[in-house]
Coordinates of C-alpha atoms and ligand atoms in Angstrom, one line a residue:
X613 CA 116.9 68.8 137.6
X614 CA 117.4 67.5 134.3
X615 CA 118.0 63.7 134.9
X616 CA 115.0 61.0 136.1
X617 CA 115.3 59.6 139.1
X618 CA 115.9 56.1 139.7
X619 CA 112.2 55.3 140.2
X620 CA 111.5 57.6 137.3
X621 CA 109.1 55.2 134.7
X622 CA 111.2 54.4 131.8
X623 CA 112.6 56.9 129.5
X624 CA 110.3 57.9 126.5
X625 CA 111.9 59.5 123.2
X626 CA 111.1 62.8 124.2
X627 CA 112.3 62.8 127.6
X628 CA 115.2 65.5 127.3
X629 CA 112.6 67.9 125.0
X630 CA 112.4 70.7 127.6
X631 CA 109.2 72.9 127.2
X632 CA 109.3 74.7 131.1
X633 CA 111.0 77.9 130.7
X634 CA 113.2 78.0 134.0
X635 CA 114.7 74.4 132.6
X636 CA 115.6 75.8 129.1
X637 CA 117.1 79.0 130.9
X638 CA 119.1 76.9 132.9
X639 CA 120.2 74.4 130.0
X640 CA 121.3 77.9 128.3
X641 CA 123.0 79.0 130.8
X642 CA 125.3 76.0 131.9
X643 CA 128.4 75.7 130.1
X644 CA 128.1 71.7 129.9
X645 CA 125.7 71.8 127.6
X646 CA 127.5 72.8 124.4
X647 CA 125.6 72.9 120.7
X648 CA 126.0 69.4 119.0
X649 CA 129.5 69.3 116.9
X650 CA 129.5 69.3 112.9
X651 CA 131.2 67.9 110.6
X652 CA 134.8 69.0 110.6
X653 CA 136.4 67.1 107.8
X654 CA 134.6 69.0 104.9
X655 CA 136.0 70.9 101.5
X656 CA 136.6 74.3 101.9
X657 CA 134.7 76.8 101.1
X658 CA 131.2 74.1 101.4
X659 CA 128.4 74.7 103.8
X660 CA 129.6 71.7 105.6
X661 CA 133.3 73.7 106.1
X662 CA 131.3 77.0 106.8
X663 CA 129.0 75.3 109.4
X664 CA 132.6 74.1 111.2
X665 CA 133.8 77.6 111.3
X666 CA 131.4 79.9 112.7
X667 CA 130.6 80.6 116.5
X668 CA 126.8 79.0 116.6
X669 CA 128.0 75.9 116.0
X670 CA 131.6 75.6 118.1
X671 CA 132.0 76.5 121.9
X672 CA 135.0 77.4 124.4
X673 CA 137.5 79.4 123.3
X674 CA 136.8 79.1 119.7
X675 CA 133.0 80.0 120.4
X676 CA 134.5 83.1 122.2
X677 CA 137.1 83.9 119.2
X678 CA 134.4 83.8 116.6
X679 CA 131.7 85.5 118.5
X680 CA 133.6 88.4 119.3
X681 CA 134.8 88.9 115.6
X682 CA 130.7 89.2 114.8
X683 CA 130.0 91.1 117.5
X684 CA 132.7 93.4 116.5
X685 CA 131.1 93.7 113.2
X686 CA 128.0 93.9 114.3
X687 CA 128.9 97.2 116.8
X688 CA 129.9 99.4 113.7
X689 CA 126.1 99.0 112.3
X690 CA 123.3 101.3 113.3
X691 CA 120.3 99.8 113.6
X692 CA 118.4 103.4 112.9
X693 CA 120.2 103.3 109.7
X694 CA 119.4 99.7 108.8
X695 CA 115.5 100.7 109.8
X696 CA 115.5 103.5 107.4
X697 CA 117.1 101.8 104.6
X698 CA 114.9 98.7 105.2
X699 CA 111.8 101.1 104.9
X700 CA 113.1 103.1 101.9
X701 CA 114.0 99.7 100.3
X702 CA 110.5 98.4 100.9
X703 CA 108.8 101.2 99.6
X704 CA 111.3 101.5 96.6
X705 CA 110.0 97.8 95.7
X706 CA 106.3 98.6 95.9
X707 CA 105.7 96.4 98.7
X708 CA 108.0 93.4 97.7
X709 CA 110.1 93.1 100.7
X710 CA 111.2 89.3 100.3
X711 CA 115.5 90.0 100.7
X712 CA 115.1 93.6 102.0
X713 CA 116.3 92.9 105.0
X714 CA 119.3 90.5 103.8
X715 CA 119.9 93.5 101.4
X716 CA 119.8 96.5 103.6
X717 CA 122.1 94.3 106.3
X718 CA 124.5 93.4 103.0
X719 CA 124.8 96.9 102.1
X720 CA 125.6 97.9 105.6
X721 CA 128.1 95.3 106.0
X722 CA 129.9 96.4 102.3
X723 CA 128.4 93.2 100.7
X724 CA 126.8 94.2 97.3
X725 CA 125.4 91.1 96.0
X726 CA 123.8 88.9 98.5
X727 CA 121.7 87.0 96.1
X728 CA 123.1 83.7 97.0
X729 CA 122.4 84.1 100.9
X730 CA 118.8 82.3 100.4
X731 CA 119.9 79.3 98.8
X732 CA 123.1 78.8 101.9
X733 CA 120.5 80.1 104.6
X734 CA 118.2 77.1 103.4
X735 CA 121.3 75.0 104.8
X736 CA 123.3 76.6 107.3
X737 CA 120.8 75.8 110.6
X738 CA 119.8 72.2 109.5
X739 CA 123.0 70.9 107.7
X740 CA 121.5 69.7 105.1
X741 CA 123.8 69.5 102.2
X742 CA 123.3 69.7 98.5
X743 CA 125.6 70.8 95.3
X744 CA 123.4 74.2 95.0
X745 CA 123.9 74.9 98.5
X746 CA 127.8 74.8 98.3
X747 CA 127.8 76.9 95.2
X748 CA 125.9 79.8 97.4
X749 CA 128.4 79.3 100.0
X750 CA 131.6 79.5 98.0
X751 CA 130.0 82.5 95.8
X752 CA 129.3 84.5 99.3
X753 CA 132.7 83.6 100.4
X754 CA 134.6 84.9 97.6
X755 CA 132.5 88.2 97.8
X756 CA 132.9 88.8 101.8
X757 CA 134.9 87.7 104.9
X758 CA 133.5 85.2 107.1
X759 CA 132.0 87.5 110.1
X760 CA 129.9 88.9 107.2
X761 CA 128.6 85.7 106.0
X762 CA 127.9 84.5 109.5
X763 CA 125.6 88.0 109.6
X764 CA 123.8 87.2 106.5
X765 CA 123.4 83.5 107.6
X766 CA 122.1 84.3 110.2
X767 CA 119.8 87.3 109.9
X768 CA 118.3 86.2 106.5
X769 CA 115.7 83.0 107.3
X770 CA 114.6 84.5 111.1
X771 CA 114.1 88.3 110.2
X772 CA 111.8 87.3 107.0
X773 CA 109.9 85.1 109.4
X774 CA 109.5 87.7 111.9
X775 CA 108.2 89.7 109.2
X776 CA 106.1 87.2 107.1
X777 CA 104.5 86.3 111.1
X778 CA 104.3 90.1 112.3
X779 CA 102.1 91.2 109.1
X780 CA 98.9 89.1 110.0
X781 CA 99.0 90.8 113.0
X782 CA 99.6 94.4 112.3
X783 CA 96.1 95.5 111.7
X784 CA 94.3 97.5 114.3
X785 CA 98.2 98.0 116.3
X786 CA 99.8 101.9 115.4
X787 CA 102.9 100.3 117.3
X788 CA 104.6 98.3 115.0
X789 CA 107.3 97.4 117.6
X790 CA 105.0 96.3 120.0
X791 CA 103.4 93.8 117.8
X792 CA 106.9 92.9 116.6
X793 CA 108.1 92.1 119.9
X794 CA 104.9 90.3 121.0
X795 CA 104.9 88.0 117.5
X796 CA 108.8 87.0 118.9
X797 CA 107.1 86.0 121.9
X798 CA 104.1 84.6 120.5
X799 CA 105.8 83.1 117.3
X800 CA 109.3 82.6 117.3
X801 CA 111.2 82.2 114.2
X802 CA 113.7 79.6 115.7
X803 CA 111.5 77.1 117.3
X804 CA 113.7 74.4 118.7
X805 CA 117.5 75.0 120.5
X806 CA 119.5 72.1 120.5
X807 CA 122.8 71.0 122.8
X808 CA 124.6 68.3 123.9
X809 CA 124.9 67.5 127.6
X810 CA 128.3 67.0 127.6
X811 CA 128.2 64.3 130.7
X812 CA 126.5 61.5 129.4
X813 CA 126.5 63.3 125.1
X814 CA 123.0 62.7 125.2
X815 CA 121.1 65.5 122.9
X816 CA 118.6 68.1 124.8
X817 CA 115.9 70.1 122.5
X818 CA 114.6 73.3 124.2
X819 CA 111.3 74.1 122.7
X820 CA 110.8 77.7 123.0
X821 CA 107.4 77.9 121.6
X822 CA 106.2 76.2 124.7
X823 CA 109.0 78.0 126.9
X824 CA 107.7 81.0 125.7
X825 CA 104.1 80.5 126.6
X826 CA 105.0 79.0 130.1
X827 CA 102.4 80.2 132.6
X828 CA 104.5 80.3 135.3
X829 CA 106.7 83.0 133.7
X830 CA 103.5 84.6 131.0
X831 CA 100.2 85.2 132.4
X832 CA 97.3 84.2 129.5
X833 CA 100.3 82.6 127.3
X834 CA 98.3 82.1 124.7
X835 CA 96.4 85.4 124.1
X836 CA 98.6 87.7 121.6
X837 CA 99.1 90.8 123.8
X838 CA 101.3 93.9 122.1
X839 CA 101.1 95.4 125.4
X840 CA 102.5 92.6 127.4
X841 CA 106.1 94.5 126.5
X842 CA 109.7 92.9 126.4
X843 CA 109.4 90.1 128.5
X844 CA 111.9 87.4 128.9
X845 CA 111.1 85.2 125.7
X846 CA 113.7 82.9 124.7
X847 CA 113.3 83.6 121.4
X848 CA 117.0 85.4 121.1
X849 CA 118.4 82.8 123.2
X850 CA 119.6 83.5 126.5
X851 CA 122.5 82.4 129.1
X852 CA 125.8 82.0 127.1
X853 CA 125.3 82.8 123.6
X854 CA 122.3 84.6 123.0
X855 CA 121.5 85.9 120.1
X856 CA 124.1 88.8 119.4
X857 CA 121.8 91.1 117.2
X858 CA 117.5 91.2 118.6
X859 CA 118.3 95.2 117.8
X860 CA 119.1 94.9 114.4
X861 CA 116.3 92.4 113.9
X862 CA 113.9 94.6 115.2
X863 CA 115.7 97.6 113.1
X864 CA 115.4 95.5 110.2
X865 CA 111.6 94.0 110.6
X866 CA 110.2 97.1 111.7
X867 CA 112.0 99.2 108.3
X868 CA 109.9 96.6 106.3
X869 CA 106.7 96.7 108.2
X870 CA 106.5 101.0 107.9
X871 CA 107.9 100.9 104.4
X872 CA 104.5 98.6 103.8
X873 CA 102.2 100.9 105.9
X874 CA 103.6 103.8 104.1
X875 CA 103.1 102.1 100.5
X876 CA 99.8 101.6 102.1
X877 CA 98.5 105.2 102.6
X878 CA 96.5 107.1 99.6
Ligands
HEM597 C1 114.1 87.6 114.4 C2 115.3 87.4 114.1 C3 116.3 86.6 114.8 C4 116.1 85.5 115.7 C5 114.8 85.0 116.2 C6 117.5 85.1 116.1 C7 117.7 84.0 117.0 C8 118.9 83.6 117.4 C9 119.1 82.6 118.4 C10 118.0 81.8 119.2 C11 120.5 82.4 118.6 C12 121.2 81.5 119.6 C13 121.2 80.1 119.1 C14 121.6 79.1 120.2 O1 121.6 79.4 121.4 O2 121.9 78.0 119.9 C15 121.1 83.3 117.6 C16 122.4 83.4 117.4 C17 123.0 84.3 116.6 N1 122.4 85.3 115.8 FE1 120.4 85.6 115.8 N2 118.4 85.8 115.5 C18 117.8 86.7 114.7 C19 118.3 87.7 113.9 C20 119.7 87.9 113.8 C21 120.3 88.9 113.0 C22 119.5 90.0 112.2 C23 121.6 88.7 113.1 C24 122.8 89.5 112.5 C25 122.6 90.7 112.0 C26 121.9 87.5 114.0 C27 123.1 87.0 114.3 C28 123.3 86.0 115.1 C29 124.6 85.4 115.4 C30 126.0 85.9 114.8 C31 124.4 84.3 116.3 C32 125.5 83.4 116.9 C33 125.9 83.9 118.3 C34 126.9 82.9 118.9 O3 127.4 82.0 118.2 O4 127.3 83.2 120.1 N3 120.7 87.1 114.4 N4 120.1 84.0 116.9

């Protein structure tokens, strides 16, 4: 499916960007295609060494291993706590509800302090290194375990987005969930997956902007619809390793967008 055929014209530089959502399901869903290794041989305690031992970026066993440990985690939340806090919060800070969410999920996960989770989110998906980075890292790591900092990793950059994208849209909509679930579709946070193909270790981007507005699988793509409902957006991921957490997203997001209509009202 994948692969040219032989009288294919010659490759361009884009030719393994997949945009058709039935393509990127199946890329997610085939256990050859693995996420692209990191750096192994780094510090400890250094976003390079946390990126090298957490499950988004390892597969087989040790994918399994380290997935299960966040799910775990994960499963003694509730997500109608997380909302309620997430609104209090937001109302508490008059509307300022930049690190609610990374907050509220902190709290819940016995982290007090999670003031350094921006500066190691601004790191973790990319790689990018840089002195300030590592310093967030270590200070996170000597404050919490590692299925912890995973959490705050990962929840902090993609919930704000959800929430800075949903707020444009909320006017007019009494169903903040429905426009939250719609704005996933419509705007995902995480616009590109990436994986190695582990045949031939050539690199394979998904683009779920454009997966998520294939016609063959969304009628009208384009045309923001909170009525459409939950449809099968890859914005979580799918297949293998989806995204363990859309409910305590949504929990989280949609705390923050009442605690704003609330701070709203006369
Ligand atoms: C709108 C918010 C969020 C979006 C769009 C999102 C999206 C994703 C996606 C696309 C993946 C899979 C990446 C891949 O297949 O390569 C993923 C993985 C993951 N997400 Fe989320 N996420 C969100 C919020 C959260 C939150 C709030 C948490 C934790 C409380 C979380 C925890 C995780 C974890 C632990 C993984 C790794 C799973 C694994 O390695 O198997 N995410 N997320």
């Amino acid at each position: 499916m994948l692969r040219p055929s032989p009288n294919s014209p010659a490759p361009s530089v884009d030719l393994m960007h997949l945009t058709r959502h039935a393509e990127a399901l199946a890329v997610l869903a085939d256990p050859r295609y693995v996420p692209p290794p990191v750096r192994q041989d780094a510090p400890e305690g250094t976003l390079a060494w946390l990126r090298a031992h957490v499950s988004r970026f390892s597969s087989g066993a040790e994918h399994a291993a380290r997935r299960r440990s966040v799910v775990e985690r994960l499963a003694a939340l509730d997500p109608v706590r997380l909302r309620a806090d997430a609104r209090r919060a937001t109302l508490e800070r008059a509307g300022d509800w930049r690190g609610v969410p990374t907050r509220v999920l902190g709290a819940a996960l016995g982290v007090a302090d999670t003031a350094p989770v921006a500066a190691a989110a601004a790191g973790y998906l990319s790689g990018e290194e840089s002195p300030q980075r590592d310093a967030a890292v270590a200070a996170l790591l000597d404050r919490a375990d590692l299925p912890a900092v995973t959490l705050l990793l990962q929840a902090h950059d993609a919930t704000e987005t959800l929430i800075a994208n949903a707020l444009p849209r909320l006017a007019g909509h009494d169903d903040v969930e429905a426009v939250l679930r719609e704005t996933l579709r419509h705007d995902p946070p995480v616009k590109v997956l990436r994986r190695l193909d582990l045949r031939d270790e050539e690199e394979v981007t998904l683009d779920v902007v454009a997966a998520n507005r294939d016609p063959d699988v969304f009628p009208d793509p384009g045309r923001f619809d909170p009525a459409r409902g939950d449809g099968p957006h890859l914005t979580f991921g799918a297949g293998l390793r989806p995204c363990p957490a859309p409910a305590y997203a949504l929990a989280l997001a949609a705390g923050v967008l009442e605690g704003l209509r609330a701070g709203e009202r006369p």
